[in-house]
mmCIF file of C-alpha atoms in Angstrom:
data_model
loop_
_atom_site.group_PDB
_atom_site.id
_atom_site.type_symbol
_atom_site.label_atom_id
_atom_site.label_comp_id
_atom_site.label_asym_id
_atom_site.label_seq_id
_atom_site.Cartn_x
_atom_site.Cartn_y
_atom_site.Cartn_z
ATOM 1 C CA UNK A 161 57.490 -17.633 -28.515
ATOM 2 C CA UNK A 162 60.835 -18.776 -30.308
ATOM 3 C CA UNK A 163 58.673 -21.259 -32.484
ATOM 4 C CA UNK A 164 56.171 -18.768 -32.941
ATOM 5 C CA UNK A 165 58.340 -16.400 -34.807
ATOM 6 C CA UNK A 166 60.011 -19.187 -36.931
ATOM 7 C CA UNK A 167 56.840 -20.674 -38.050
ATOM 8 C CA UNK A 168 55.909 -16.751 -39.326
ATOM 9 C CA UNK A 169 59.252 -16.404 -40.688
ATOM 10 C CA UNK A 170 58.740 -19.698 -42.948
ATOM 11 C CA UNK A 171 55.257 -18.540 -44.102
ATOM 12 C CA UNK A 172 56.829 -15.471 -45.201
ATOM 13 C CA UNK A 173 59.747 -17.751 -46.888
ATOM 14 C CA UNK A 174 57.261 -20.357 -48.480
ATOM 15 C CA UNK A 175 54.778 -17.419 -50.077
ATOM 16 C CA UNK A 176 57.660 -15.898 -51.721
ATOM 17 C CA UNK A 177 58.748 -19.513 -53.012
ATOM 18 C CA UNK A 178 54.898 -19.419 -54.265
ATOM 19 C CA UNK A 179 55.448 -15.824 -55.879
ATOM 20 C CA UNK A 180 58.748 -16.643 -57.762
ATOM 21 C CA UNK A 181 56.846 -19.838 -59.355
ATOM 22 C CA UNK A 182 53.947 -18.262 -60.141
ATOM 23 C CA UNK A 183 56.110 -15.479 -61.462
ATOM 24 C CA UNK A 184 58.039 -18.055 -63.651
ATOM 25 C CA UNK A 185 54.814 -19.540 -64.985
ATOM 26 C CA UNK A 186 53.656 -15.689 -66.404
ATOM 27 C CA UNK A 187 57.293 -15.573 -68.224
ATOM 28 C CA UNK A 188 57.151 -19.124 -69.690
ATOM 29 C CA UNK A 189 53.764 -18.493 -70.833
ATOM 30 C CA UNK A 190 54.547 -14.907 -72.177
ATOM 31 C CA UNK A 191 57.320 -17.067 -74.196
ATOM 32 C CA UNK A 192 55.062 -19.326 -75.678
ATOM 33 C CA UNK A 193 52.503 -17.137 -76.543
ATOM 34 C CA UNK A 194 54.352 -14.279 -78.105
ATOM 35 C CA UNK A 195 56.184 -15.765 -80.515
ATOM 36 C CA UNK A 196 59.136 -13.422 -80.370
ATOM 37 C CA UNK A 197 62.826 -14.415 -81.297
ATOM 38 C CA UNK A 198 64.545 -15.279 -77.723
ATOM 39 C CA UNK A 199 67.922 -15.325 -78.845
ATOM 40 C CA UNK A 200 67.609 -11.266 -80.159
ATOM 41 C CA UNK A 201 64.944 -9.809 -78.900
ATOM 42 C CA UNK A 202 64.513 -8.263 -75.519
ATOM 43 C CA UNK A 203 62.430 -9.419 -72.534
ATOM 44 C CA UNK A 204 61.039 -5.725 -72.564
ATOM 45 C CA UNK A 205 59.435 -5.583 -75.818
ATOM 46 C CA UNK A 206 57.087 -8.593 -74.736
ATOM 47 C CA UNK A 207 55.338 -5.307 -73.253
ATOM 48 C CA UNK A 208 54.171 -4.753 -77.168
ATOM 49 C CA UNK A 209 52.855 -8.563 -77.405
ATOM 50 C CA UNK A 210 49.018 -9.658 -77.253
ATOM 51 C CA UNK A 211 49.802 -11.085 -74.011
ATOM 52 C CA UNK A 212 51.849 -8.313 -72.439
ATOM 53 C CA UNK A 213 49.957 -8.098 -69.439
ATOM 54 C CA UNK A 214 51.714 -11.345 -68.555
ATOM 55 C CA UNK A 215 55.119 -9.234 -68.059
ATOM 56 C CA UNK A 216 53.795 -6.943 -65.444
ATOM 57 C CA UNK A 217 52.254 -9.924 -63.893
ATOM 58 C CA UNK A 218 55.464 -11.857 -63.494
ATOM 59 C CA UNK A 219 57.267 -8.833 -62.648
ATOM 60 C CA UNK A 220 55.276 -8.050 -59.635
ATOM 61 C CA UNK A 221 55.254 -11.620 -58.412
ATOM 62 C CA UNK A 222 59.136 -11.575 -58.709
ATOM 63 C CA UNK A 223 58.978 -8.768 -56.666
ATOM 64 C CA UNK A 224 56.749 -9.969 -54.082
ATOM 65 C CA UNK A 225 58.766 -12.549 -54.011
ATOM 66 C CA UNK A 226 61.730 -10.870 -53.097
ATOM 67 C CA UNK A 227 60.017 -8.552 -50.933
ATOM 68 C CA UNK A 228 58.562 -11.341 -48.292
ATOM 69 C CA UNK A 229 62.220 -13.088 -48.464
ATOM 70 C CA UNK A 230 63.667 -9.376 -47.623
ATOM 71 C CA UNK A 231 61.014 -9.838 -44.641
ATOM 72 C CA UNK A 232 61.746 -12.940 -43.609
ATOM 73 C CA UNK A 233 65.402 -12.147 -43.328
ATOM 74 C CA UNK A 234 64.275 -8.886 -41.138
ATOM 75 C CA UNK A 235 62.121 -11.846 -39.081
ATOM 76 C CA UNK A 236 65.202 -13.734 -39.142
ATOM 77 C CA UNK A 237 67.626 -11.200 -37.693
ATOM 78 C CA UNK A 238 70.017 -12.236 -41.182
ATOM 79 C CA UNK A 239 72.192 -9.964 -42.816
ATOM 80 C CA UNK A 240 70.748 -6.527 -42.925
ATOM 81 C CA UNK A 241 73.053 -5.647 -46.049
ATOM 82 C CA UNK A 242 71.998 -8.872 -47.820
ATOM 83 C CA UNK A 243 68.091 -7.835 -47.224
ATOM 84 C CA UNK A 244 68.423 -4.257 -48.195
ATOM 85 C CA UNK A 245 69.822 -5.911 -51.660
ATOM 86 C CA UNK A 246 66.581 -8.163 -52.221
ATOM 87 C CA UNK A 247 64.740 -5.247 -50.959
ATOM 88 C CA UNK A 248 65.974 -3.023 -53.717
ATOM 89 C CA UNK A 249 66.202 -5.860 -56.318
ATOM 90 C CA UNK A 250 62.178 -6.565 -55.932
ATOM 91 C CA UNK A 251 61.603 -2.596 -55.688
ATOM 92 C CA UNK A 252 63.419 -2.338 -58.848
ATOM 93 C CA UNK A 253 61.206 -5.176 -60.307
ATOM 94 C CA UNK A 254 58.159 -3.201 -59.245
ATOM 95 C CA UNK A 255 60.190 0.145 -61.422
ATOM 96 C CA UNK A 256 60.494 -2.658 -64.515
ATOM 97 C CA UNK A 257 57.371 -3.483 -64.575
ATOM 98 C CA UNK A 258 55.785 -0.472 -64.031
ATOM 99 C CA UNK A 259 57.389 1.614 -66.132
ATOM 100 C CA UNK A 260 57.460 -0.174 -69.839
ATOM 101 C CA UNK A 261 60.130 0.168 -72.284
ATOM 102 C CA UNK A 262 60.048 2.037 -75.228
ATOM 103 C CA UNK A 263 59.215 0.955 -78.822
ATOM 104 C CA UNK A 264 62.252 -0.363 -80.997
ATOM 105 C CA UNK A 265 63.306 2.658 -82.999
ATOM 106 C CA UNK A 266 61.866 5.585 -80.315
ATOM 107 C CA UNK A 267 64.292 7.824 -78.226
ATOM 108 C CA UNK A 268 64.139 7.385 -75.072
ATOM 109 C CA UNK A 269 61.103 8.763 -73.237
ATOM 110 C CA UNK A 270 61.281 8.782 -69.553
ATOM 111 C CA UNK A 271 59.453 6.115 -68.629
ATOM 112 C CA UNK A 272 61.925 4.199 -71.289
ATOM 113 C CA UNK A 273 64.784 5.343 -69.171
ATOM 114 C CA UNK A 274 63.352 4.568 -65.328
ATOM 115 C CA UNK A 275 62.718 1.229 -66.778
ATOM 116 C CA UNK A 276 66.500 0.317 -67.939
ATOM 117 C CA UNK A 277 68.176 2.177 -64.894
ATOM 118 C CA UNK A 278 65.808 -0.017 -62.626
ATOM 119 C CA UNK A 279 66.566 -3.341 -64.743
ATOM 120 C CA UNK A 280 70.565 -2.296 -64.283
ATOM 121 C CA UNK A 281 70.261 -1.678 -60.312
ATOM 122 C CA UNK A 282 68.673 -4.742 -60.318
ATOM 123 C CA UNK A 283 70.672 -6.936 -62.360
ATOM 124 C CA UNK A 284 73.437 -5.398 -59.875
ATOM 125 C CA UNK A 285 71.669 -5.420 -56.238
ATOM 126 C CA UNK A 286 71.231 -9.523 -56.515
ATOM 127 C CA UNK A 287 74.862 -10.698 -57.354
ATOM 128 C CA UNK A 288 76.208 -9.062 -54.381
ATOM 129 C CA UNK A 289 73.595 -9.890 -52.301
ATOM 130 C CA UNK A 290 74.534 -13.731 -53.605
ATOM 131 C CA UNK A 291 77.863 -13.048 -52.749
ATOM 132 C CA UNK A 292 77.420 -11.463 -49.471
ATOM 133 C CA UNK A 293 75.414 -14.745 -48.532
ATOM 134 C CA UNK A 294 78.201 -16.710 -49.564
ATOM 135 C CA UNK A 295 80.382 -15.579 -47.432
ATOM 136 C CA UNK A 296 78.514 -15.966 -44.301
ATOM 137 C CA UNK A 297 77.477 -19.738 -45.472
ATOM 138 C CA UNK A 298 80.649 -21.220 -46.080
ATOM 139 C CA UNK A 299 79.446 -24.326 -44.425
ATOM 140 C CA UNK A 300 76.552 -24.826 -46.901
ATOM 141 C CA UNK A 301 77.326 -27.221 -49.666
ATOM 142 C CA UNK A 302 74.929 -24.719 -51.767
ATOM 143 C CA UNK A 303 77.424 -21.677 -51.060
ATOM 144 C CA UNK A 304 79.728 -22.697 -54.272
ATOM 145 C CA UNK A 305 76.844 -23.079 -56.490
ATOM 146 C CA UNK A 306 75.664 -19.323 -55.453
ATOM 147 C CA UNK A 307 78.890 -18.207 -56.326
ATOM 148 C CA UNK A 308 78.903 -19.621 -59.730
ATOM 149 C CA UNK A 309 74.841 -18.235 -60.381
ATOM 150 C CA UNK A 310 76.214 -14.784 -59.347
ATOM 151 C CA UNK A 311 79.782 -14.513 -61.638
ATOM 152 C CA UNK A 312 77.705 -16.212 -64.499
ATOM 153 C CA UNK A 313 75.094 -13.211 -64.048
ATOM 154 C CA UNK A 314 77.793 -10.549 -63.589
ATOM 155 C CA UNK A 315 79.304 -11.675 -66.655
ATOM 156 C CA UNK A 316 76.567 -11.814 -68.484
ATOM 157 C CA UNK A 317 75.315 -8.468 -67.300
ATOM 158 C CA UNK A 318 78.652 -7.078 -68.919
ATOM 159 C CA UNK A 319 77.500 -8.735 -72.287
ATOM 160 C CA UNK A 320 74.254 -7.085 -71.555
ATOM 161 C CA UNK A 321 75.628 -3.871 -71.010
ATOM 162 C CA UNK A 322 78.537 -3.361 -73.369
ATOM 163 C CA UNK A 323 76.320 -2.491 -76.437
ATOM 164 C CA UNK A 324 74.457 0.129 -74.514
ATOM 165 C CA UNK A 325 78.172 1.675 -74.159
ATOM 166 C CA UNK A 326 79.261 1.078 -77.784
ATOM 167 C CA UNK A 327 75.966 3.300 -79.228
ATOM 168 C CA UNK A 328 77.065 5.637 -76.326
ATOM 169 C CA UNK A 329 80.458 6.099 -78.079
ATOM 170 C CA UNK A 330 78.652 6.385 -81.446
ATOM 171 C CA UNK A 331 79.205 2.497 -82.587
ATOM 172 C CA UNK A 332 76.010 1.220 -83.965
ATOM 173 C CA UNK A 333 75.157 -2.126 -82.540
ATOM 174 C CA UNK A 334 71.904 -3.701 -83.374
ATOM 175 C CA UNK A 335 70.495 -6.479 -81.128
ATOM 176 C CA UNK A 336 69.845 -8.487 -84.146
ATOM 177 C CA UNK A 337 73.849 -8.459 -84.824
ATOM 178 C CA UNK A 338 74.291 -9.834 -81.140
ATOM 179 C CA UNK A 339 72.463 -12.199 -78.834
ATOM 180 C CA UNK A 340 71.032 -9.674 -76.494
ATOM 181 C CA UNK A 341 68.502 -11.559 -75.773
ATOM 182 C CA UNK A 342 69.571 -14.816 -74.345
ATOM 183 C CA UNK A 343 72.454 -12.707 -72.315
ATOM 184 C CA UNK A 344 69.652 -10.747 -70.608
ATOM 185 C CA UNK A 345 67.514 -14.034 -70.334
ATOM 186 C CA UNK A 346 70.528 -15.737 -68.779
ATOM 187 C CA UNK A 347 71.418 -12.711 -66.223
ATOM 188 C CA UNK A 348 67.319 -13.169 -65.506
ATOM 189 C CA UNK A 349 67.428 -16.795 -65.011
ATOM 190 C CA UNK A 350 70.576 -17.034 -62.780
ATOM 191 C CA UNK A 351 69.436 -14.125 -60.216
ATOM 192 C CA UNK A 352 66.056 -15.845 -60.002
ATOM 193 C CA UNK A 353 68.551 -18.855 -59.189
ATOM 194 C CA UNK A 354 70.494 -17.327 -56.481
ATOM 195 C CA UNK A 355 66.588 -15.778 -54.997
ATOM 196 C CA UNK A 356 66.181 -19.249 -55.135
ATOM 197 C CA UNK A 357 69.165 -20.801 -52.951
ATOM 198 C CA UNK A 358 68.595 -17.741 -50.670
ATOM 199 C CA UNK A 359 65.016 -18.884 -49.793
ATOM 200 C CA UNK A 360 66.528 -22.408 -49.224
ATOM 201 C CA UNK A 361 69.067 -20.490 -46.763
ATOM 202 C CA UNK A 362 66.075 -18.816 -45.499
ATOM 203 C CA UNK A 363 64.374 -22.434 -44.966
ATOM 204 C CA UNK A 364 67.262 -24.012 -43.217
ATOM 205 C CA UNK A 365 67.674 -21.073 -40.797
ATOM 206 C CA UNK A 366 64.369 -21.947 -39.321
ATOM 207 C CA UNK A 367 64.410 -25.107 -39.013
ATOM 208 C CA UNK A 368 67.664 -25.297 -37.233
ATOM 209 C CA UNK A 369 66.573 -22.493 -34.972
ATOM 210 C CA UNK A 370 63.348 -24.003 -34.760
ATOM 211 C CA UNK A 371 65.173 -27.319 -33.201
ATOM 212 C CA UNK A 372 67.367 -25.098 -31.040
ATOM 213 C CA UNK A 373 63.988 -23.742 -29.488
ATOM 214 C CA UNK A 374 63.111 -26.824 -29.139
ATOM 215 C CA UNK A 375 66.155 -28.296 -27.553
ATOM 216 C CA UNK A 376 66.375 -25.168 -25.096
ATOM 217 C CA UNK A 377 62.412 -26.065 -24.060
ATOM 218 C CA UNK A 378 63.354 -29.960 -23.750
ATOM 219 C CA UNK A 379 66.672 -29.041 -21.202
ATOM 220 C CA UNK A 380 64.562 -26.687 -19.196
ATOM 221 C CA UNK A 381 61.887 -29.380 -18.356
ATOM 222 C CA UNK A 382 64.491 -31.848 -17.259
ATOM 223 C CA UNK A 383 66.167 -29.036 -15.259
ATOM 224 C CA UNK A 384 62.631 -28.420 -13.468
ATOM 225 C CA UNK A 385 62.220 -32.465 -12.913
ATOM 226 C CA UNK A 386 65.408 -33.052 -11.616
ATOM 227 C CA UNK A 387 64.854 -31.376 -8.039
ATOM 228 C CA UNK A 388 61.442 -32.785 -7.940
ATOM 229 C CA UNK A 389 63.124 -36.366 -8.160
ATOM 230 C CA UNK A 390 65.973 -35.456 -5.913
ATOM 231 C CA UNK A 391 63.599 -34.497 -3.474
#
C-alpha cells in the first residue's frame, strides 16, 4: 500500500515537471514571436501580441503545475503551510491569466486590477513557500540554492513594485525610463526556479520513503522465516 501511494505521489510530481516545461516552451515562444522589447516592456502586454494566446497557455500550465505539486505534497503528508503557498501561487496564475491586463495608457479597469493584485500575491506566496522549505531541508545540498532563488525574487519584486508606489505618490515613472521588464522577468524566472527545486524535494521524498517501504517489507519477511528455520 506504502508503494502504492508513492508511485501516485510521483505521477502527480512528474506531470507537474511536464506542465512547468511545457509552460516554459509557450513563454519562450511568445518571446520569439512577439518581438517586444524584454528589457522594458511587461510580460502582460504580450496579451496584445499576434500570439497572445500563448500567455494564457503558459499561464495555465504554470498553474497546473503548481497545483499537482500542491497535491503531491497533500499525498505526501509535507508541509501543509508550504502547499497552501503553491496552492495559492498556481490559483493566482489561473487570476493572471485569466484576467488580462490593461492597454498601456488605459486606467485601470477591473479586470486590469484582479490581474496585478493576483501577479503581486503570487510573486509573494512562492518566496516564502521557498523559504519555509528551506528550513525543513537543511540537510539538502539544494536548500542554499533555494534560499538564494527566493531573496533574488524578493528583491527583485521590490524593483518591481517600487514604481507602482512612486505614480501612487504622484512621481511619474515610465517603464521605458526603468527596466521593468527584465526585473519582472527575473522575479518570473527565479520562482519558476524554486517550483523547480521543490518538485526535486518532492522527488526525493518518494524515493526515500519508497525504500523505507521497502526495507520495512524486506525485515518483515525475514522476521516470518526466522521461526520457520528455528523450528
Amino acid at each position: 500500500m506504502g508503494i502504492e501511494v508513492q508511485i501516485r505521489t510521483k505521477g502527480l510530481v512528474v506531470a507537474g515537471f511536464v506542465a512547468l516545461v511545457t509552460g516554459a516552451a509557450a513563454m519562450l515562444g511568445l518571446h520569439v514571436t512577439a518581438g517586444l522589447d524584454p528589457m522594458h516592456g511587461l510580460i502582460s502586454e504580450y496579451a496584445f501580441a499576434p500570439a497572445g494566446w500563448l500567455l494564457g497557455v503558459s499561464l495555465t500550465c504554470f498553474a497546473a503545475g503548481a497545483a499537482l505539486f500542491a497535491m503531491a505534497m497533500v499525498r505526501a503528508a509535507a508541509s501543509k503551510r508550504v502547499a497552501l503557498l503553491v496552492a495559492a501561487w498556481g490559483a493566482c496564475m489561473m487570476l493572471v491569466g485569466a484576467f488580462p491586463t490593461d492597454r498601456p495608457g488605459v486606467p485601470l479597469s477591473m479586470s486590469g486590477g484582479i490581474h496585478r493584485y493576483a501577479a503581486l500575491v503570487a510573486f509573494l506566496a512562492m518566496p516564502l513557500a521557498g523559504l519555509i522549505l528551506a528550513r525543513l531541508v537543511t540537510r539538502d545540498r539544494w536548500a542554499t540554492a533555494m534560499r538564494v532563488l527566493c531573496g533574488v525574487a524578493l528583491a527583485c519584486l521590490v524593483a518591481v513594485v517600487v514604481p507602482y508606489v512612486l505614480r501612487f505618490v504622484g512621481i511619474e515613472v515610465s517603464n521605458d525610463d526603468i527596466p521593468a521588464g527584465l526585473t519582472q522577468r527575473l522575479v518570473v524566472v527565479t520562482e519558476l526556479g524554486v517550483l523547480v527545486l521543490l518538485g526535486r524535494s518532492l522527488l526525493l521524498r518518494c524515493r526515500d520513503k519508497a525504500a523505507a517501504v521497502r526495507r520495512g517489507a524486506m525485515g518483515e519477511r525475514a522476521a516470518d522465516k526466522a521461526p520457520a528455520l528455528a523450528s
